[in-house]
Coordinates of C-alpha atoms in Angstrom, one line a residue:
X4 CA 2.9 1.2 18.5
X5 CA 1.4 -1.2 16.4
X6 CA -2.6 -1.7 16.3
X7 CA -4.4 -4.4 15.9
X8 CA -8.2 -5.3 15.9
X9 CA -9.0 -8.7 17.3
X10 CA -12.7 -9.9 16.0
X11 CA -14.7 -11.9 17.7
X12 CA -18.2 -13.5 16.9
X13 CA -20.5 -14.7 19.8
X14 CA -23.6 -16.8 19.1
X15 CA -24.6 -18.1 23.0
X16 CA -21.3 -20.0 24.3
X17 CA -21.6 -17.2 26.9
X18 CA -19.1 -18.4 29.3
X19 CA -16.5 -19.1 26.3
X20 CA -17.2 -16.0 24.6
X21 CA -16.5 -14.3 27.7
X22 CA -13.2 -16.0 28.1
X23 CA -12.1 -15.8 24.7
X24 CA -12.6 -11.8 25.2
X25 CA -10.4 -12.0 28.2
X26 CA -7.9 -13.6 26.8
X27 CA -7.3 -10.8 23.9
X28 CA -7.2 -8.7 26.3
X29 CA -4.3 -10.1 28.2
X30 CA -2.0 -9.2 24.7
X31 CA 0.2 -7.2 25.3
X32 CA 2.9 -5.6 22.8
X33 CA 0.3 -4.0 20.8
X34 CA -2.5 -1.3 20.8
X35 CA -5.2 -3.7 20.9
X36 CA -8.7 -3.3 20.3
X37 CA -11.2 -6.1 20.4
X38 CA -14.8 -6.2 18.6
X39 CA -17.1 -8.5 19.0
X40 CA -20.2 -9.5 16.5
X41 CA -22.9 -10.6 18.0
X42 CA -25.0 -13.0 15.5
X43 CA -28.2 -13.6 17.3
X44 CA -27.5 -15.1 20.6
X45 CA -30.4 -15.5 23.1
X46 CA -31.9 -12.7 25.0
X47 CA -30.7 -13.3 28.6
X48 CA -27.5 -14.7 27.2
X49 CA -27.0 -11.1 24.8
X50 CA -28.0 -8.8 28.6
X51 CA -24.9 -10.6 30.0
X52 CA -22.5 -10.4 27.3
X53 CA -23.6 -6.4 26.8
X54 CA -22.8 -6.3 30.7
X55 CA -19.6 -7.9 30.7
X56 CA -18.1 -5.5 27.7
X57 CA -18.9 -2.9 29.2
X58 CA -16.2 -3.4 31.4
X59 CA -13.7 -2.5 28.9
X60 CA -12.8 0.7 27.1
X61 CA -11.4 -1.3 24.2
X62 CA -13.8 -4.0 23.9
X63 CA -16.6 -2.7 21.3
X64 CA -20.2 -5.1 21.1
X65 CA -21.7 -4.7 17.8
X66 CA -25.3 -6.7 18.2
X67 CA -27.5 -8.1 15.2
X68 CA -30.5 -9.0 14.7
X69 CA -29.9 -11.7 12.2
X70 CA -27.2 -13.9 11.7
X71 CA -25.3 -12.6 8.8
X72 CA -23.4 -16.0 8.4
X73 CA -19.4 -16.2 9.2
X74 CA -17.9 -13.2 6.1
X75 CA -21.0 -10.9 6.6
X76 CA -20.0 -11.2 10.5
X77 CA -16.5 -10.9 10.1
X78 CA -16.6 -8.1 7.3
X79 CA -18.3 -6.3 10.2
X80 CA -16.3 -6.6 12.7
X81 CA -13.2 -5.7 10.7
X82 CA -15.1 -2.8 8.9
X83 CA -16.0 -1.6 12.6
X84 CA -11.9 -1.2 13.4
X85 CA -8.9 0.5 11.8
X86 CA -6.1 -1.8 13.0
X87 CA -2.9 -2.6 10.9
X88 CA -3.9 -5.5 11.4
X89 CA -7.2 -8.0 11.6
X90 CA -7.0 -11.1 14.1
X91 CA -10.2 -13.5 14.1
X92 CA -10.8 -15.4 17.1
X93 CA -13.4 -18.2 17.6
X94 CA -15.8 -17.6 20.4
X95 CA -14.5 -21.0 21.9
X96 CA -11.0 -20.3 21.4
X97 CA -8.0 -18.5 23.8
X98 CA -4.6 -16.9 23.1
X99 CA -1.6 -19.5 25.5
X100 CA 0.3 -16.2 26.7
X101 CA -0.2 -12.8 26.7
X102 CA 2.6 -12.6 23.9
X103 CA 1.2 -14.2 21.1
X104 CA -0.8 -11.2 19.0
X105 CA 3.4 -9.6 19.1
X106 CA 4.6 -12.7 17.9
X107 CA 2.2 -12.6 15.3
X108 CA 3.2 -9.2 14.5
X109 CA 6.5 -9.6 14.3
X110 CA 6.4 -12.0 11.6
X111 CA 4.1 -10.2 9.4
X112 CA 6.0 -6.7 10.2
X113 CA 9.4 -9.0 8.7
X114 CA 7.7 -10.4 6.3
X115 CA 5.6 -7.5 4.1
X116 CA 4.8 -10.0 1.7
X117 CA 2.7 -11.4 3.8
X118 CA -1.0 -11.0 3.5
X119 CA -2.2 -13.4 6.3
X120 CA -0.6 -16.0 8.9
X121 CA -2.7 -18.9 9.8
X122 CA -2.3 -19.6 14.2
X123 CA -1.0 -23.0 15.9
X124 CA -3.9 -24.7 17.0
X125 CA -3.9 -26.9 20.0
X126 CA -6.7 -28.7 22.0
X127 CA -7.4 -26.5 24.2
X128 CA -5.4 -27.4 27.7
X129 CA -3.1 -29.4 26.1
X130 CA -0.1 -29.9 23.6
X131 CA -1.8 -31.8 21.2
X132 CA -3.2 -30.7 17.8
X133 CA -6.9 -29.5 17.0
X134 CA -7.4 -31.9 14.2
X135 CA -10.7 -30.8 13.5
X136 CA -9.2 -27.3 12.8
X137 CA -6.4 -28.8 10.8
X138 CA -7.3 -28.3 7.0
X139 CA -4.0 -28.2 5.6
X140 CA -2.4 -30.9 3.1
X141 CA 0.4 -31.4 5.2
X142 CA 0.6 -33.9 8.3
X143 CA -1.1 -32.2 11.4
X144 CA 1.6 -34.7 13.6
X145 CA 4.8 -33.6 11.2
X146 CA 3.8 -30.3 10.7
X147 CA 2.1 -29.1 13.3
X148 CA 5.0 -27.4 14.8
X149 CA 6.7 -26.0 11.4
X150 CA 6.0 -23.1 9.3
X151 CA 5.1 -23.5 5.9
X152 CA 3.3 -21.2 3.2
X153 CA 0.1 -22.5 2.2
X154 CA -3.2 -21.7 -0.3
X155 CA -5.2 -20.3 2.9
X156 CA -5.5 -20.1 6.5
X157 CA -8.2 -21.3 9.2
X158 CA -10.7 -19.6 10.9
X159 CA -10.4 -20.1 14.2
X160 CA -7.5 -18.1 14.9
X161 CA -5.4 -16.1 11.9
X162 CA -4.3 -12.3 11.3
X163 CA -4.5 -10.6 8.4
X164 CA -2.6 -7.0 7.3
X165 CA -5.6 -4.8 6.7
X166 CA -4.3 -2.6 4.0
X167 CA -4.6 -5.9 1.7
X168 CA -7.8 -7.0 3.2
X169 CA -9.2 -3.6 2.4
X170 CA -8.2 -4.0 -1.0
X171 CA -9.9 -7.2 -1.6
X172 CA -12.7 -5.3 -0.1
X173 CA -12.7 -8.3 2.4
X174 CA -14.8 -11.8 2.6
X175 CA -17.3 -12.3 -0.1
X176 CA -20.4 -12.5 2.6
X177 CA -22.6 -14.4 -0.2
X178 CA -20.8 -17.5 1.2
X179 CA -22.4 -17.0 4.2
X180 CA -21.0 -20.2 5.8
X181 CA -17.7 -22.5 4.5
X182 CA -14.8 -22.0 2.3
X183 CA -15.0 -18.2 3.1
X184 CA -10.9 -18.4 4.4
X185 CA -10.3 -20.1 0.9
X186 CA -12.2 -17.1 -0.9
X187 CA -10.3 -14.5 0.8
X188 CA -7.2 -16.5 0.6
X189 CA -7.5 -16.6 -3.1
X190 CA -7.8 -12.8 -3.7
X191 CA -4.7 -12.3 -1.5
X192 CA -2.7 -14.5 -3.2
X193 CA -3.9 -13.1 -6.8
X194 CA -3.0 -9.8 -5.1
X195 CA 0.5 -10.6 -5.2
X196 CA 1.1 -11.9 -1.6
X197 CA 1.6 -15.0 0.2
X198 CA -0.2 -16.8 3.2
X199 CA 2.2 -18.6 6.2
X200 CA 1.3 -21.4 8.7
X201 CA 2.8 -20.0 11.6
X202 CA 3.2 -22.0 14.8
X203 CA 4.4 -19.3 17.0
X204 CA 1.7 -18.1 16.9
X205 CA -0.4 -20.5 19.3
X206 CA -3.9 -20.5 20.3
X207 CA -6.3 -23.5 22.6
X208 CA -9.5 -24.2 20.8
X209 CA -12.4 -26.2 23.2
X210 CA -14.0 -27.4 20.3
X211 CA -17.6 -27.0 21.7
X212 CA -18.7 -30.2 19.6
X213 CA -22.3 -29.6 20.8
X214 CA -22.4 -26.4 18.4
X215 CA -20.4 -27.8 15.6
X216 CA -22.7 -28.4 12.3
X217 CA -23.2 -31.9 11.1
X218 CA -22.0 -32.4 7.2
X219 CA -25.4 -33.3 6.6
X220 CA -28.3 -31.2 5.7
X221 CA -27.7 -27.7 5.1
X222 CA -23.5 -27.6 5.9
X223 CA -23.7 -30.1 2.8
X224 CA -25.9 -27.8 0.6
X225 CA -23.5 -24.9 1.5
X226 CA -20.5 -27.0 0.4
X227 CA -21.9 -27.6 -2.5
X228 CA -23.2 -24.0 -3.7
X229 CA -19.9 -22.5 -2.6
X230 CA -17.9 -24.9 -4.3
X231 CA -19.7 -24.4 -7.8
X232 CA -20.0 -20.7 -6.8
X233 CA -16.4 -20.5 -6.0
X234 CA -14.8 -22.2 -9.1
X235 CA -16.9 -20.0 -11.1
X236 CA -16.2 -16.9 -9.8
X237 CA -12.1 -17.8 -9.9
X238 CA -12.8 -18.7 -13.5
X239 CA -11.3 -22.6 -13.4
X240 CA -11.0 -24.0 -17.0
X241 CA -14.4 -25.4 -17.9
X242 CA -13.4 -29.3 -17.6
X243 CA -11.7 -29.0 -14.4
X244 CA -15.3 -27.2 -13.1
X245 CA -17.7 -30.3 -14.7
X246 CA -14.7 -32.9 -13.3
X247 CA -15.0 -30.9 -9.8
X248 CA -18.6 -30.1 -9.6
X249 CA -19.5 -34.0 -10.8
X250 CA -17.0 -35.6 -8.1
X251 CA -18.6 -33.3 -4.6
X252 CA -21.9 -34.5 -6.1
X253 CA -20.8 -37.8 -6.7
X254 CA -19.3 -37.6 -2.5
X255 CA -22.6 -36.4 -1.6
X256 CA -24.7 -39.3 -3.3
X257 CA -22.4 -41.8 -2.3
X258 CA -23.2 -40.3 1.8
X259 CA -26.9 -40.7 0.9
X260 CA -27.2 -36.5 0.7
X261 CA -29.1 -36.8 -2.4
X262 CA -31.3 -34.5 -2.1
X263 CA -29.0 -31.5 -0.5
X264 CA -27.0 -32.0 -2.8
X265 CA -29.2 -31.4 -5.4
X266 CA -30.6 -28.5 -3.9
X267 CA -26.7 -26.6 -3.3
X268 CA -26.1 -27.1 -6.9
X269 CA -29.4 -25.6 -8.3
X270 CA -28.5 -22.5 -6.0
X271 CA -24.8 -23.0 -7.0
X272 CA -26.3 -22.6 -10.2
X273 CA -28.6 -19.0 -9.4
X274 CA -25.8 -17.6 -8.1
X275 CA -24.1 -17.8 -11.8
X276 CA -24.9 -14.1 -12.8
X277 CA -23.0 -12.7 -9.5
X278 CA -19.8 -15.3 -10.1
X279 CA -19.6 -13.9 -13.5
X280 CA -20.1 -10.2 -12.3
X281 CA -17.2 -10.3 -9.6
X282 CA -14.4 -11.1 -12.2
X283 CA -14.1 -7.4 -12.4
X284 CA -13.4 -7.2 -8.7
X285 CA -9.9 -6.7 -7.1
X286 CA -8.0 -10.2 -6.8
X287 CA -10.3 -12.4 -8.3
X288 CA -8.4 -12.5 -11.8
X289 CA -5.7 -14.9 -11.2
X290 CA -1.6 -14.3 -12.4
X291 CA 1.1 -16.4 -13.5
X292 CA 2.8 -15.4 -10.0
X293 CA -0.2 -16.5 -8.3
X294 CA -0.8 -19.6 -10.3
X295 CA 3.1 -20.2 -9.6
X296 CA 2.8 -20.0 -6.0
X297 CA -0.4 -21.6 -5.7
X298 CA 1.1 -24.5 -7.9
X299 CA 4.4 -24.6 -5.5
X300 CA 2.0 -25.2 -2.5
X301 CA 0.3 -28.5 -4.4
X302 CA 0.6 -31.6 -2.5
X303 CA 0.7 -32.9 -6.4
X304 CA 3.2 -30.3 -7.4
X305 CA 5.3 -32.4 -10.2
X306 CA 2.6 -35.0 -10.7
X307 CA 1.5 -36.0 -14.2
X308 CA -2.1 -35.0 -15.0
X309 CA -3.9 -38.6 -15.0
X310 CA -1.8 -38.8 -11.7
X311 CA -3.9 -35.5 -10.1
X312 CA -6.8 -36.5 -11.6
X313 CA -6.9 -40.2 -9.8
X314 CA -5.7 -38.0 -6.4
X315 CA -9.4 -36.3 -6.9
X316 CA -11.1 -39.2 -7.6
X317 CA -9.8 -40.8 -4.7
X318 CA -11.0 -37.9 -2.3
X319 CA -14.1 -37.9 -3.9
X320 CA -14.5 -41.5 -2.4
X321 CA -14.1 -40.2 1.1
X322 CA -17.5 -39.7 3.1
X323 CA -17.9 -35.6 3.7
X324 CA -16.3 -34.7 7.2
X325 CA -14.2 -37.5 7.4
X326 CA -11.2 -36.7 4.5
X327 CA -9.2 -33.8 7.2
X328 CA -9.5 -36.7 9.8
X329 CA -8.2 -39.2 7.3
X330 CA -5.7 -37.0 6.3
X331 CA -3.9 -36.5 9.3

């Protein structure tokens, strides 16, 4: 039978971590195990999570000290398994049926070029879709219900084949927070495999807005230092970097985050030595396959060069956190 590691990180949301776990357990189809990260959550909260995995054989509780940011915590949990496959989970998140980690399966088992399937995410308790989960170019109201292949997946609910994530030698936990599904998504399409929006795959997220980070303050400064980091480290010709790097800090400015972003570039900048050094690493070098496929997935695809440039210029105009609303 099949195995599969679902991950889970818990920081407090006791009563929705608690449930999410649950809910992975209900899967059936599969030899399931599910590991859950704990990043830091508050004492009494921590005493009754420790309690309530106890429960279960197949539900392991790894507890840190320190927050080790969303690929150091995920690295861990999937390091901790042996699945054929990796699913993540958010904490706030639940499986619609007990059949939906074999559905996922089944796909990727038929499709072996497949290196990661991003999940159908709904509101949680309804039919309509989690647009605050939605990053994808298409329409969330068109295309919420087909499958495409895409540049990446999202976080809150995706699996991934482990032999290709092992490879990759998984997330790149420097990010520690954003754009760490775009870095492994890169190095699995570079790797010679392809990434698919799969709706039968279907998951309710709760959206706990009272946890969500603001894109002000440090989320900004993130955004910014990965960015830089990011199109450094995937070696992007040297006037598409200045037109990129100019345009997030130009977005910034323009939202009155002067001063973050400022600060995210300058450690953008610090983190130049270990960008360089990881072009060595597997599936950072790109390939004309990979180029090809990424270039197939461009909302742009066909469009003249002026024509892509005015499409960035245009995003750059939108106010961080409100371009994936605007989108949809």
């Amino acid at each position: 039978m099949t195995t599969v590691d679902i991950t889970i990180l818990s920081w407090d949301r006791l009563e929705d971590t608690k449930a999410a776990i649950a809910s992975a357990l209900t899967q059936t189809g599969v030899e399931l195990r599910v590991i859950v990260v704990d990043q830091g959550s508050k004492t009494e909260s921590l005493n009754q999570l420790r309690a309530f995995c106890r429960q279960y054989p197949n539900v392991d509780l790894v507890c840190n000290v320190n927050n080790l940011g969303v690929p150091g915590g995920r690295n861990q949990a999937a390091f901790q398994g042996s699945g054929d496959y990796i699913v993540a989970l958010d904490n706030d998140a639940e499986f619609t049926d007990e059949r939906q980690i074999a559905n996922a399966v089944e796909i990727m088992e038929r499709q072996k070029d497949l290196a990661a399937i991003g999940f159908r995410i709904l509101r949680f308790g309804t039919r309509c879709e989690d647009l605050s989960s939605w990053s994808y170019t298409q329409n969330a109201h068109e295309w919420g219900d087909k499958p495409f292949y895409t540049t990446h997946f999202v976080g809150a609910g995706h699996m991934i084949r482990r032999s290709v994530f092992d490879q990759v030698n998984g997330y790149d936990d420097s990010l520690f927070f954003l754009q760490e599904e775009a870095e492994l998504s890169r190095k699995l399409i570079n790797s010679g495999y392809k990434i698919r929006y799969s709706p039968e795959v279907v998951i309710g997220h709760k959206v706990a807005a009272e946890r969500r980070v603001n894109w002000n303050g440090p989320r900004w400064r993130f955004h910014v230092r990965n960015r830089f980091y990011m199109d450094v480290k995937f070696r992007t010709p040297f006037a598409s970097l200045c037109l990129s790097t100019l345009l997030t800090l130009y977005k910034g400015f323009r939202a009155g985050l002067i001063l973050d972003s400022t600060i995210g570039f300058m450690q953008g900048l610090s983190m130049l030595p270990q960008a360089i050094a990881s072009w060595k690493l597997p599936g950072v070098a790109s390939t004309p396959a990979s180029k090809a496929y990424i270039a197939s997935c461009s909302q742009n695809k066909g469009a003249s060069r002026w024509s892509r440039i005015r499409h960035r210029f245009k995003k750059a105009g939108v106010a961080p956190g409100q371009q994936a609303a605007e989108s949809k």
